[in-house]
mmCIF file of C-alpha atoms and ligand atoms in Angstrom:
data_model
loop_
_atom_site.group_PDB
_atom_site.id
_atom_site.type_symbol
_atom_site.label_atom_id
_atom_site.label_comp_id
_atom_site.label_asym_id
_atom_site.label_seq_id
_atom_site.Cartn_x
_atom_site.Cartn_y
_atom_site.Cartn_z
ATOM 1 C CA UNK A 1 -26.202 -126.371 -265.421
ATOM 2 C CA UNK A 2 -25.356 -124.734 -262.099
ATOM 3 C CA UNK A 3 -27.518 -125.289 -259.678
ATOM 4 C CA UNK A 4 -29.843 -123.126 -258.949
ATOM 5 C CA UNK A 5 -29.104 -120.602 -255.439
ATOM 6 C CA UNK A 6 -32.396 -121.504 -253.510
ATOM 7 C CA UNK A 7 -32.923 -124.889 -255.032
ATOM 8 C CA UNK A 8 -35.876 -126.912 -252.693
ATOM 9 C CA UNK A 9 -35.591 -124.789 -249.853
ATOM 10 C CA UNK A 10 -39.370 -123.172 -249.300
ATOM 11 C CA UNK A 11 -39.817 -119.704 -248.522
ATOM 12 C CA UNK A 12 -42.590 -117.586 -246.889
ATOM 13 C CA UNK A 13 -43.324 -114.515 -248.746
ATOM 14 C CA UNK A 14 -45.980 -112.357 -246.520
ATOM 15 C CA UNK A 15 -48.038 -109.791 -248.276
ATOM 16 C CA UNK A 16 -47.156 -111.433 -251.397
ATOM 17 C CA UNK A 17 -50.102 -110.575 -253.721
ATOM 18 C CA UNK A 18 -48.865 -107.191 -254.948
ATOM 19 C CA UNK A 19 -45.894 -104.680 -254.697
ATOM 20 C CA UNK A 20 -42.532 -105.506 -253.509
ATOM 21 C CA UNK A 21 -43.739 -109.250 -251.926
ATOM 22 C CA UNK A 22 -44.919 -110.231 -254.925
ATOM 23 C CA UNK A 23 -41.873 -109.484 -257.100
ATOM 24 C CA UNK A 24 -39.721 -111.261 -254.494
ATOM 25 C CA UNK A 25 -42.030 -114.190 -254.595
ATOM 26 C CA UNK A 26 -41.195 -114.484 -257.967
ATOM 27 C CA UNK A 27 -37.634 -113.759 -257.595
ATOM 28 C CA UNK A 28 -37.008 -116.666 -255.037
ATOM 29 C CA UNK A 29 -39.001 -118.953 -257.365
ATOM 30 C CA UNK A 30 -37.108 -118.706 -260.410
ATOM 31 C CA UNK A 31 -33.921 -119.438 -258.026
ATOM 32 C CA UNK A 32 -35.722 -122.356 -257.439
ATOM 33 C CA UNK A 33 -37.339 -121.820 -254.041
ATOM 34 C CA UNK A 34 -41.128 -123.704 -253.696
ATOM 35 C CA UNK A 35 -42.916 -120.229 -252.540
ATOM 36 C CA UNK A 36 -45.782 -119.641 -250.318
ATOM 37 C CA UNK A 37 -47.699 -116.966 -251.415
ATOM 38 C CA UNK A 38 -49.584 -115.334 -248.568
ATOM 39 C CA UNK A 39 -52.242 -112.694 -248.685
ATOM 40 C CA UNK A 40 -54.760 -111.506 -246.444
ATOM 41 C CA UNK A 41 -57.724 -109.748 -248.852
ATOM 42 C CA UNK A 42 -56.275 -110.298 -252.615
ATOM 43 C CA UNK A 43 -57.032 -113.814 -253.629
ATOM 44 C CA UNK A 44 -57.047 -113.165 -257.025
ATOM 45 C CA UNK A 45 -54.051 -111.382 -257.063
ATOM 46 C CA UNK A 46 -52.736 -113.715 -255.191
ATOM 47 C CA UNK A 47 -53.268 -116.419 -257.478
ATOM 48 C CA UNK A 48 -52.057 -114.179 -260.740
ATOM 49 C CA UNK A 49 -48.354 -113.887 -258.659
ATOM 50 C CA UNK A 50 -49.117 -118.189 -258.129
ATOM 51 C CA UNK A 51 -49.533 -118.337 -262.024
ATOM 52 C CA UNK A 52 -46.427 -116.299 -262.975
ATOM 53 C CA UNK A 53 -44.505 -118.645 -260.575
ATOM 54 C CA UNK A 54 -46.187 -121.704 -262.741
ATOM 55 C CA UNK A 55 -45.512 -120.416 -265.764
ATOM 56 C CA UNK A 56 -42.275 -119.655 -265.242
ATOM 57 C CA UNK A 57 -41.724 -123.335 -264.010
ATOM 58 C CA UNK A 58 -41.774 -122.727 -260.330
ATOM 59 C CA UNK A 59 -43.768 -124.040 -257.298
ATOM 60 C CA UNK A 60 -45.451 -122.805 -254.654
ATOM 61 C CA UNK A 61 -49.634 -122.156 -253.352
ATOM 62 C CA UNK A 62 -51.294 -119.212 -251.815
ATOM 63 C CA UNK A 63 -52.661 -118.740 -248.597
ATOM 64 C CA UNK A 64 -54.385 -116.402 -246.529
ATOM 65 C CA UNK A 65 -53.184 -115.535 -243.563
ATOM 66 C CA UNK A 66 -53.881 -111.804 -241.428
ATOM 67 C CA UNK A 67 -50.134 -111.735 -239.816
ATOM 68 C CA UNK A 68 -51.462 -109.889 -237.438
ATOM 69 C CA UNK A 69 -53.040 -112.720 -236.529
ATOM 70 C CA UNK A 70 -51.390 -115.330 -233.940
ATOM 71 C CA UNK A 71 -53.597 -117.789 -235.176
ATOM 72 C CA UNK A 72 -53.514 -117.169 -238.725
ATOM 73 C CA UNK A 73 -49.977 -117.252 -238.795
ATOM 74 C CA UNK A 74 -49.532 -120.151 -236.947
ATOM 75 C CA UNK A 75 -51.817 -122.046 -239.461
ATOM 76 C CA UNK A 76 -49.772 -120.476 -242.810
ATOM 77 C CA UNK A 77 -46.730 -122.024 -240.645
ATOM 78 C CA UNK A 78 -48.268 -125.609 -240.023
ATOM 79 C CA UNK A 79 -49.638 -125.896 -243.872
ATOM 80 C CA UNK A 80 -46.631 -124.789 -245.407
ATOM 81 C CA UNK A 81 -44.563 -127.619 -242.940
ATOM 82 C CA UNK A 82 -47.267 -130.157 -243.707
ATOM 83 C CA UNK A 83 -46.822 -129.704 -247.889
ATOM 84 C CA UNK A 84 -43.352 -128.910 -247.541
ATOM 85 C CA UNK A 85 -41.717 -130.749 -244.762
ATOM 86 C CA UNK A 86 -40.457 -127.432 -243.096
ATOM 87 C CA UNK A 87 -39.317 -123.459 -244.022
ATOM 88 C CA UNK A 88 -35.965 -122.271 -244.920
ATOM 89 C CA UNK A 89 -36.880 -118.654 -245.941
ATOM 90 C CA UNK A 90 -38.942 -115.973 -244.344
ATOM 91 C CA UNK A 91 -39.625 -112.644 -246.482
ATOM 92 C CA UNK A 92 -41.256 -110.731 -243.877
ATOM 93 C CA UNK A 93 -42.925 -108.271 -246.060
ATOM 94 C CA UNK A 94 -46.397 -107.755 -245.376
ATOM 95 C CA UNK A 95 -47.419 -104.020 -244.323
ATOM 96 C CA UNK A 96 -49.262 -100.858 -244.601
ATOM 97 C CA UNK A 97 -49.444 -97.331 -244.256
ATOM 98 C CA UNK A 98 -52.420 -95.414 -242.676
ATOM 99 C CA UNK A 99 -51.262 -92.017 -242.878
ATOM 100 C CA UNK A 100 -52.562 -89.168 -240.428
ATOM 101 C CA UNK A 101 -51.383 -85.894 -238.389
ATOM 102 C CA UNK A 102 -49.817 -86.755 -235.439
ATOM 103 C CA UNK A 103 -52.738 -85.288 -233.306
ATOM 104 C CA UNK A 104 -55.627 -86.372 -235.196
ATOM 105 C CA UNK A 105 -54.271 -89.978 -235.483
ATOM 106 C CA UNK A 106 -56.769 -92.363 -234.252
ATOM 107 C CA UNK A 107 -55.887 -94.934 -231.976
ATOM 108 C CA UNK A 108 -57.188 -97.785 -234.597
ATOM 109 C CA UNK A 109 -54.859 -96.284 -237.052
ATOM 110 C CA UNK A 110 -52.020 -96.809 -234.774
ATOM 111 C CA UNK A 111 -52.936 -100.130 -233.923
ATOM 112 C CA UNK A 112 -53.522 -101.354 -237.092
ATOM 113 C CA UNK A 113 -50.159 -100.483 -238.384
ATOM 114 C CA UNK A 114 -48.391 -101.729 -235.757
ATOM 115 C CA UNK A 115 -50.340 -104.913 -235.630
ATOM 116 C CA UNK A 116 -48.780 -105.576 -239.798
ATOM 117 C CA UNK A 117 -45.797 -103.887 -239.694
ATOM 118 C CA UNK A 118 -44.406 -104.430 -236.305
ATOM 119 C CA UNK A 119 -46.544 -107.363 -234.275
ATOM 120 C CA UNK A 120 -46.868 -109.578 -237.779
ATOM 121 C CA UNK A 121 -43.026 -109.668 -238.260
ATOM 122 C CA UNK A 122 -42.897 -110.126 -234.651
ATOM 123 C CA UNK A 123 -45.145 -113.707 -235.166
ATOM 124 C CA UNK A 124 -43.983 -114.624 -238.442
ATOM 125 C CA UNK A 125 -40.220 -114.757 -237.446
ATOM 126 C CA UNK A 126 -41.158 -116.358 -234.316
ATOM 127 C CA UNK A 127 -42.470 -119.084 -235.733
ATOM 128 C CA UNK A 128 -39.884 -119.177 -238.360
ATOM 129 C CA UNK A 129 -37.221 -119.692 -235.841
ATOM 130 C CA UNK A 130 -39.068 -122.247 -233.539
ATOM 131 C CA UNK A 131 -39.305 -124.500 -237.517
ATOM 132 C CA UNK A 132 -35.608 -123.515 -238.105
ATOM 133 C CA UNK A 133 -34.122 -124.896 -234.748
ATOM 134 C CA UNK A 134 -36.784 -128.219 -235.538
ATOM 135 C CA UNK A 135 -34.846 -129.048 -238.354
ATOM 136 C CA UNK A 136 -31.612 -128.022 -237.734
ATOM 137 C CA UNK A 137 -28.764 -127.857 -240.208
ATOM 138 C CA UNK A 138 -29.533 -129.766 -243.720
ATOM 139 C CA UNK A 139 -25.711 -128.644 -245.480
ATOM 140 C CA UNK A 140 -26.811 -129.643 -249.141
ATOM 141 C CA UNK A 141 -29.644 -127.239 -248.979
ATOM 142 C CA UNK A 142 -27.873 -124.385 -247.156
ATOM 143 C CA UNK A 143 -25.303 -123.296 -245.075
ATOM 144 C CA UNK A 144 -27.321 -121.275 -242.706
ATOM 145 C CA UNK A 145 -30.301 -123.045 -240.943
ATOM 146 C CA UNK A 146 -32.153 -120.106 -241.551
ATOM 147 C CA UNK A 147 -32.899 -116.914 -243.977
ATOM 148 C CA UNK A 148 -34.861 -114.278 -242.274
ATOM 149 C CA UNK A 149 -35.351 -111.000 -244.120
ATOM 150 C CA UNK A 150 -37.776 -108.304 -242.952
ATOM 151 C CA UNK A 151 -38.941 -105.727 -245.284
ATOM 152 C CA UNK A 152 -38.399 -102.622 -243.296
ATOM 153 C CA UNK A 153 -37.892 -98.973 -244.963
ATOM 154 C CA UNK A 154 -35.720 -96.098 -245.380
ATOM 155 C CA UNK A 155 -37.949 -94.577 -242.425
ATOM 156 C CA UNK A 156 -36.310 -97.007 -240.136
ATOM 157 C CA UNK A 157 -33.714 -93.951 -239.605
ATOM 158 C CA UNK A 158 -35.807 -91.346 -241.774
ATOM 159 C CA UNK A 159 -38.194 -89.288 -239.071
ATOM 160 C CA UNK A 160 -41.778 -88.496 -241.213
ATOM 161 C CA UNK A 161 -44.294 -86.394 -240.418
ATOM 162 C CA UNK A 162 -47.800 -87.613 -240.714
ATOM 163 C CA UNK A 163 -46.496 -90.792 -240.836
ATOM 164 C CA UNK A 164 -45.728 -91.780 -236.897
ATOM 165 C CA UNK A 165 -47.125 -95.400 -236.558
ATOM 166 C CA UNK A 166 -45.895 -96.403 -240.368
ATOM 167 C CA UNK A 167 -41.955 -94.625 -238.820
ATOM 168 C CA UNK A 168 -42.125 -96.437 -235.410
ATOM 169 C CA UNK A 169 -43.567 -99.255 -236.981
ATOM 170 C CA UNK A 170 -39.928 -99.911 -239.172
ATOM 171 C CA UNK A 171 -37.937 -98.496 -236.367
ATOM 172 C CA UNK A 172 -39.093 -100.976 -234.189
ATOM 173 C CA UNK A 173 -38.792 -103.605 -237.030
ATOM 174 C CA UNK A 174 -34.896 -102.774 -237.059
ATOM 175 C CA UNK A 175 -34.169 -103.242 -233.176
ATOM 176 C CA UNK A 176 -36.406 -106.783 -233.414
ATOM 177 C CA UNK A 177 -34.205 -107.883 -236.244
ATOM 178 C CA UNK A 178 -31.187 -107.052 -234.561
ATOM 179 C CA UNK A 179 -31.945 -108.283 -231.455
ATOM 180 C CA UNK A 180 -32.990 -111.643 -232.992
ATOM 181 C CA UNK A 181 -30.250 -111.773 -235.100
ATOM 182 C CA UNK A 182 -27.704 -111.564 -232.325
ATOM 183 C CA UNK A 183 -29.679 -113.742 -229.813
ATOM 184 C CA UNK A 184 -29.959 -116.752 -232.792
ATOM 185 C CA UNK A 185 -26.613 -115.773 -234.579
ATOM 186 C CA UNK A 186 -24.851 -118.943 -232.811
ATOM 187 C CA UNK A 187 -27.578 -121.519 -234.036
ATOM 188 C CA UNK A 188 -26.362 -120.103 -237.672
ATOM 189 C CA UNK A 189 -29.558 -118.690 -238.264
ATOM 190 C CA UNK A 190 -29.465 -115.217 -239.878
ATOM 191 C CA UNK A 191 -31.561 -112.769 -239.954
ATOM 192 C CA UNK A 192 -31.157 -108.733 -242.207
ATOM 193 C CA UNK A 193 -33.790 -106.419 -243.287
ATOM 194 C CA UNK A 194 -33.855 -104.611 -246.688
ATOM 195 C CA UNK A 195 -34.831 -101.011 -246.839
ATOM 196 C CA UNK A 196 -36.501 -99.614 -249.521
ATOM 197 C CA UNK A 197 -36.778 -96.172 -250.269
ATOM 198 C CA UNK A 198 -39.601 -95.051 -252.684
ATOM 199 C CA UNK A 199 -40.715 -98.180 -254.389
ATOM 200 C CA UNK A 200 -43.304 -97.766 -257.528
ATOM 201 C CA UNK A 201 -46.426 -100.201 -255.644
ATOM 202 C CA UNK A 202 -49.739 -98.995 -254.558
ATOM 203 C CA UNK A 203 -48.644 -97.966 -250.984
ATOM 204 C CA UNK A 204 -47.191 -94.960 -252.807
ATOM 205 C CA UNK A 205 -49.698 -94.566 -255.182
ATOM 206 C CA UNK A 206 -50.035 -91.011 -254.795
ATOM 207 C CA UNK A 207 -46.318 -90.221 -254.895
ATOM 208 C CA UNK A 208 -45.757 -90.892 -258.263
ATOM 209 C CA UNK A 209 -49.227 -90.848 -260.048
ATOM 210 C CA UNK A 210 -49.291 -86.959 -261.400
ATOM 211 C CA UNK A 211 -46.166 -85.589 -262.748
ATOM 212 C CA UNK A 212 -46.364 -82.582 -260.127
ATOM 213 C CA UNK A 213 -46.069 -85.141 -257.356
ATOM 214 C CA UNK A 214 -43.394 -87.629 -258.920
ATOM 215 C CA UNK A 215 -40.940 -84.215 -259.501
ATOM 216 C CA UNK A 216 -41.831 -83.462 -255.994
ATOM 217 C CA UNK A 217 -40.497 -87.033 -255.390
ATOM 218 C CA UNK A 218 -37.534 -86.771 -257.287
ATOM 219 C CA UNK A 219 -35.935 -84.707 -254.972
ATOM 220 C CA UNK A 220 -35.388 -86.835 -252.571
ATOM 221 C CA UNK A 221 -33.542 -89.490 -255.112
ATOM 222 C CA UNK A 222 -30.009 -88.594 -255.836
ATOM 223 C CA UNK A 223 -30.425 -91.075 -258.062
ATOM 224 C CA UNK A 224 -33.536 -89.347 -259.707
ATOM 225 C CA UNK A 225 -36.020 -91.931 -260.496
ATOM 226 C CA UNK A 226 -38.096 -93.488 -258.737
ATOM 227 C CA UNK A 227 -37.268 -97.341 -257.650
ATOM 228 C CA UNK A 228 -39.070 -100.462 -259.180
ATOM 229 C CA UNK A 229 -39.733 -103.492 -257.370
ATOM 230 C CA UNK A 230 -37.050 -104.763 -259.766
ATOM 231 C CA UNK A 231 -34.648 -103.396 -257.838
ATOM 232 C CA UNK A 232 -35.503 -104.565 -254.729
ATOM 233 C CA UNK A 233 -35.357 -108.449 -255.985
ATOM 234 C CA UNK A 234 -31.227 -109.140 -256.192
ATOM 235 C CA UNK A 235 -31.003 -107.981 -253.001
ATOM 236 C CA UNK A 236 -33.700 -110.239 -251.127
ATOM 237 C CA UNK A 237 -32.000 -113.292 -253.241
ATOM 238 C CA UNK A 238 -28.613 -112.342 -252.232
ATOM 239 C CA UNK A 239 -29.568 -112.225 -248.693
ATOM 240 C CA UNK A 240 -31.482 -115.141 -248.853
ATOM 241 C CA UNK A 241 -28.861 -117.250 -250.342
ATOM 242 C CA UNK A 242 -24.886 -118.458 -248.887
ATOM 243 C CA UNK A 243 -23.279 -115.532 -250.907
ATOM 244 C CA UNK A 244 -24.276 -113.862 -248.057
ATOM 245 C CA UNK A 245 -23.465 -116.384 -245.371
ATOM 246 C CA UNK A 246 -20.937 -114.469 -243.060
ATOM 247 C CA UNK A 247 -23.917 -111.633 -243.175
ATOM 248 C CA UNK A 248 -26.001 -111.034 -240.058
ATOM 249 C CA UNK A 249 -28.017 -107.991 -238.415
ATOM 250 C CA UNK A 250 -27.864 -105.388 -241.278
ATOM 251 C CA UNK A 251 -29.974 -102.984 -243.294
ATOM 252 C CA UNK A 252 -29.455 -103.148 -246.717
ATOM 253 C CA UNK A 253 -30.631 -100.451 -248.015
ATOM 254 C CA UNK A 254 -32.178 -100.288 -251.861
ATOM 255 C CA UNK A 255 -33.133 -96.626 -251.979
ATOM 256 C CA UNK A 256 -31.628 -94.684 -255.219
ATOM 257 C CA UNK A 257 -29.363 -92.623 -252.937
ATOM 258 C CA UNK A 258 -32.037 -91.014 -250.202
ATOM 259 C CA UNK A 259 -30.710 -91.903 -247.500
ATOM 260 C CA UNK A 260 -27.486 -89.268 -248.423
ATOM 261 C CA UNK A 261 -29.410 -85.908 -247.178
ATOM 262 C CA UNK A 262 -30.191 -84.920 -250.467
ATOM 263 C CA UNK A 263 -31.373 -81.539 -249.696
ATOM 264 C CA UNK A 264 -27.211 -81.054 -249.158
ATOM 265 C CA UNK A 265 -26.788 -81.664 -252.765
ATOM 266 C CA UNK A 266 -26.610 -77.639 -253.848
ATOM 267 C CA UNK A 267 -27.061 -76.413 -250.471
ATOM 268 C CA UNK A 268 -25.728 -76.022 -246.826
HETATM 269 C C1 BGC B 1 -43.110 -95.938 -247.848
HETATM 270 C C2 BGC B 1 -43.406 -95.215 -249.151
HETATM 271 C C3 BGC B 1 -42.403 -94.091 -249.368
HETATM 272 C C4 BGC B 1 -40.971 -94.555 -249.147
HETATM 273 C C5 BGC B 1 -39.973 -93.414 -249.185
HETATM 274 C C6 BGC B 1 -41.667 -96.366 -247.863
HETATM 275 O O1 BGC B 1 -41.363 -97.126 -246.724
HETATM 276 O O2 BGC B 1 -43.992 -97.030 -247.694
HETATM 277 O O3 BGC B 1 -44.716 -94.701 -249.137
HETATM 278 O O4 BGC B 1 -42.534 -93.610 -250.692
HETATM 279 O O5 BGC B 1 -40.853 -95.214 -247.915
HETATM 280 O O6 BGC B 1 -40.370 -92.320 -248.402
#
């Protein structure tokens, strides 16, 4: 049998207990990647995503960890080194949205979503990096030294009202990745983000939950339906994995088409 693409290496899957984490946690774990399964107020769910990765003959644990949280994520970091021996993989996924006008958004509102979305990826892939240039190179595990992907969004480049700290948030997520990827590119560490576009998971919740809304939706989706997390899963193995070895610093983006000013399709 060929072996499988992520065999032994251990990956960090933030925000893991529902949504798009959690189907990647499962994703890397049936390619054979022992997967910590962080959370930060979902225990149970936690553990269901743990089970699935059991049951489908995988390892991993759970663990709680607020990655806004220097210490927190410094602790998920020395756990997972002291089970595991180190990390090869970072999914940094974890984040929210807390939605508000511009001028009635609350400075705790801001905070908090920069804290996930922006600060957490910030000390996740720090710590990531410091582990990666540790161990160095291991060649029968991987070719990289490496795998960073963060979890960013379409509104890296889409501007959306109502929605300024969740928008700055991922377009300040796609400068740190690039600057990090260029600045460790020579220690063959790599480091990509994917970009979803509407995703079926609770953060959307209200997007898709009455027909009224999801046609609403479905206008922004050349490809017109709405994306599962699914879809989001080949492309977080692919750039976790040497197929993509020579890749470094990009977006890919996983989005049905939005991205292609769809309001141009019978119009302008
Ligand atoms: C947001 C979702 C939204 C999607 C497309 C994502 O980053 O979290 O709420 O549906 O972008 O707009």
């Amino acid at each position: 049998m060929d072996k499988k693409k992520l065999q032994d290496q251990v990956a960090i899957v933030t925000g893991a207990s529902s949504g798009i984490g959690a189907g990647i946690a499962r994703a890397l774990a049936r390619e054979g990647a022992r997967v910590v399964v962080n959370y930060s107020s979902s225990p149970d769910k936690a553990a269901e995503v743990l089970k699935e990765i059991h049951d489908g003959g995988g390892e991993g644990f759970t663990m709680k960890a607020n990655v806004s949280r220097e210490e927190d994520v410094q602790a998920m970091f020395a756990e997972t080194i002291k089970r595991y021996g180190t990390v090869d993989i970072l999914i940094n996924n974890a984040g929210l949205q807390k939605d508000a006008r511009f001028h009635e958004m609350t400075l705790e509102e801001w905070n908090q979503v920069i804290g996930i979305n922006l600060t957490g990826q910030f000390l996740c892939a720090r710590e990531a990096v410091k582990e990666f240039m540790r161990r160095g190179l291991v060649p029968e595990r991987s070719k990289s030294v490496g795998k960073i992907i963060c979890i960013s969004s379409v509104h890296e480049v889409i501007p959306w009202a109502g929605h300024a700290n969740y928008a700055a948030s991922k377009g300040g997520v796609m400068m740190l990745m690039k600057t990090i990827a260029q600045e460790y590119a020579p220690q063959k560490i790599r480091i990509n983000s994917i970009g979803p576009g509407a995703i079926r998971t609770p953060i959307n919740y209200a997007a898709w939950q009455t027909p009224q809304a999801y046609n609403q939706l479905l206008k922004l989706i050349p490809a017109k339906r709405i994306g599962e997390t699914e879809d989001v899963n080949g492309a977080a193995v692919w750039l976790a994995s040497d197929d993509s070895e020579y890749v470094n610093g990009i977006t890919l983006f996983v989005d049905g088409g939005m991205l292609l000013y769809p309001g141009f399709e019978d119009n302008g």
